[in-house]
Amino acid sequence: MTSATIFQIQSALILALLLIGVYFRRNRARHIKIMSFVIAWDILLVLQIELTRSAIDKASRVVTNSGLLNIHVSIAVSTVILYLVLIYLGRKLLKGQEKYRPWHRRLGMLTVGMRILTFVTSFFAVTNG
């Protein structure tokens, strides 16, 4: 089994758990546990890819990379940034600051969409990158 296959399996599991976490959004304790795990695992996956493939070095060669790889990297980085924003907003919600709930919800849905796109584009980035 290649490292690319292992990364794709992990990515699929992360995406599945992310969707499960969204499903449990009304069960605060379960939602927080699942989403915290998902975010941590997704960031660890990025670190695994970096350590095995020098992904940052490859990603920084924007001019020579395929367009698909550049799109994939942009979406993946945006997803991680959105994770950080959602953690911030989620902590505000835990403190009872309900005014952040609409932003947390909207950005959460955007993040799910971006993570799905990261997963889809990863297949093209692996074969063409």
Coordinates of C-alpha atoms in Angstrom, one line a residue:
M1 CA 0.0 0.0 0.0
T2 CA 1.5 3.3 -1.0
S3 CA 1.6 6.4 1.2
A4 CA -0.8 8.1 -1.2
T5 CA -3.4 5.4 -0.5
I6 CA -2.8 5.7 3.2
F7 CA -3.3 9.4 3.1
Q8 CA -6.5 9.1 1.0
I9 CA -7.9 6.5 3.4
Q10 CA -7.2 8.9 6.3
S11 CA -8.7 11.8 4.4
A12 CA -11.9 9.8 3.7
L13 CA -12.2 8.9 7.4
I14 CA -11.6 12.5 8.5
L15 CA -14.3 13.6 6.1
A16 CA -16.7 11.0 7.3
L17 CA -16.1 12.0 10.9
L18 CA -16.5 15.7 10.0
L19 CA -20.0 14.9 8.6
I20 CA -20.8 12.9 11.7
G21 CA -19.7 15.9 13.8
V22 CA -22.1 18.1 11.8
Y23 CA -24.9 15.6 12.4
F24 CA -24.4 15.9 16.1
R25 CA -24.2 19.7 16.1
R26 CA -27.2 19.9 18.5
N27 CA -25.4 17.6 21.0
R28 CA -22.8 20.1 22.1
A29 CA -20.6 17.8 24.1
R30 CA -20.5 15.1 21.3
H31 CA -20.0 17.8 18.6
I32 CA -17.1 19.4 20.4
K33 CA -15.3 16.0 20.9
I34 CA -15.8 14.8 17.4
M35 CA -14.8 18.1 15.8
S36 CA -11.8 18.6 18.0
F37 CA -10.6 15.1 17.0
V38 CA -11.3 15.8 13.3
I39 CA -9.4 19.1 13.3
A40 CA -6.5 17.6 15.1
W41 CA -6.3 14.6 12.9
D42 CA -6.6 16.7 9.7
I43 CA -3.8 18.9 10.8
L44 CA -1.7 15.8 11.7
L45 CA -2.4 14.5 8.2
V46 CA -1.0 17.7 6.7
L47 CA 2.1 17.2 8.8
Q48 CA 2.4 13.5 7.7
I49 CA 2.2 14.6 4.1
E50 CA 4.8 17.3 4.7
L51 CA 7.2 14.9 6.4
T52 CA 6.9 12.2 3.8
R53 CA 6.7 14.3 0.6
S54 CA 8.1 17.8 1.4
A55 CA 4.7 19.1 0.5
I56 CA 5.5 22.7 1.5
D57 CA 8.5 22.8 -0.8
K58 CA 6.4 21.4 -3.7
A59 CA 3.5 23.7 -2.9
S60 CA 5.7 26.8 -2.9
R61 CA 6.6 26.2 -6.5
V62 CA 3.4 27.8 -7.7
V63 CA 4.7 28.7 -11.1
T64 CA 5.8 25.2 -12.0
N65 CA 3.0 23.2 -10.4
S66 CA 0.0 22.1 -12.2
G67 CA -3.1 24.3 -11.9
L68 CA -4.9 21.4 -10.1
L69 CA -2.2 21.1 -7.5
N70 CA -2.3 24.9 -6.9
I71 CA -6.0 24.8 -6.5
H72 CA -5.8 21.8 -4.1
V73 CA -3.2 23.5 -1.9
S74 CA -5.2 26.7 -1.8
I75 CA -8.3 24.9 -0.8
A76 CA -6.5 22.8 1.8
V77 CA -4.8 25.9 3.4
S78 CA -8.1 27.8 3.4
T79 CA -9.7 24.8 5.2
V80 CA -7.1 24.9 8.0
I81 CA -7.5 28.7 8.4
L82 CA -11.3 28.1 8.6
Y83 CA -10.7 25.5 11.3
L84 CA -8.8 28.1 13.4
V85 CA -11.6 30.6 13.0
L86 CA -14.2 28.0 13.9
I87 CA -12.3 27.1 17.0
Y88 CA -12.2 30.8 18.0
L89 CA -16.0 31.2 17.4
G90 CA -16.8 27.9 19.1
R91 CA -15.0 29.0 22.2
K92 CA -17.0 32.3 22.1
L93 CA -20.2 30.2 22.0
L94 CA -19.0 28.1 24.9
K95 CA -18.7 31.3 26.9
G96 CA -22.4 32.1 26.1
Q97 CA -21.8 34.7 23.4
E98 CA -24.7 33.6 21.2
K99 CA -24.2 36.5 18.7
Y100 CA -21.4 34.4 17.1
R101 CA -23.7 31.4 16.4
P102 CA -24.8 32.5 12.9
W103 CA -21.1 33.1 11.9
H104 CA -20.1 29.7 13.4
R105 CA -22.8 28.0 11.4
R106 CA -22.1 29.7 8.1
L107 CA -18.4 29.3 8.3
G108 CA -18.9 25.7 9.5
M109 CA -20.8 24.9 6.3
L110 CA -18.2 26.7 4.2
T111 CA -15.5 24.6 5.9
V112 CA -17.3 21.3 5.3
G113 CA -17.6 22.3 1.6
M114 CA -14.0 23.3 1.5
R115 CA -13.0 20.0 3.1
I116 CA -15.0 18.0 0.6
L117 CA -13.3 20.0 -2.2
T118 CA -9.9 19.2 -0.6
F119 CA -10.8 15.5 -0.7
V120 CA -11.9 15.6 -4.3
T121 CA -9.0 17.6 -5.6
S122 CA -6.5 15.4 -3.7
F123 CA -7.2 12.6 -6.2
F124 CA -6.2 14.9 -9.0
A125 CA -3.2 16.4 -7.1
V126 CA -1.8 12.9 -6.4
T127 CA -2.2 11.8 -10.1
N128 CA -1.2 15.0 -11.7
G129 CA 0.9 16.8 -9.1

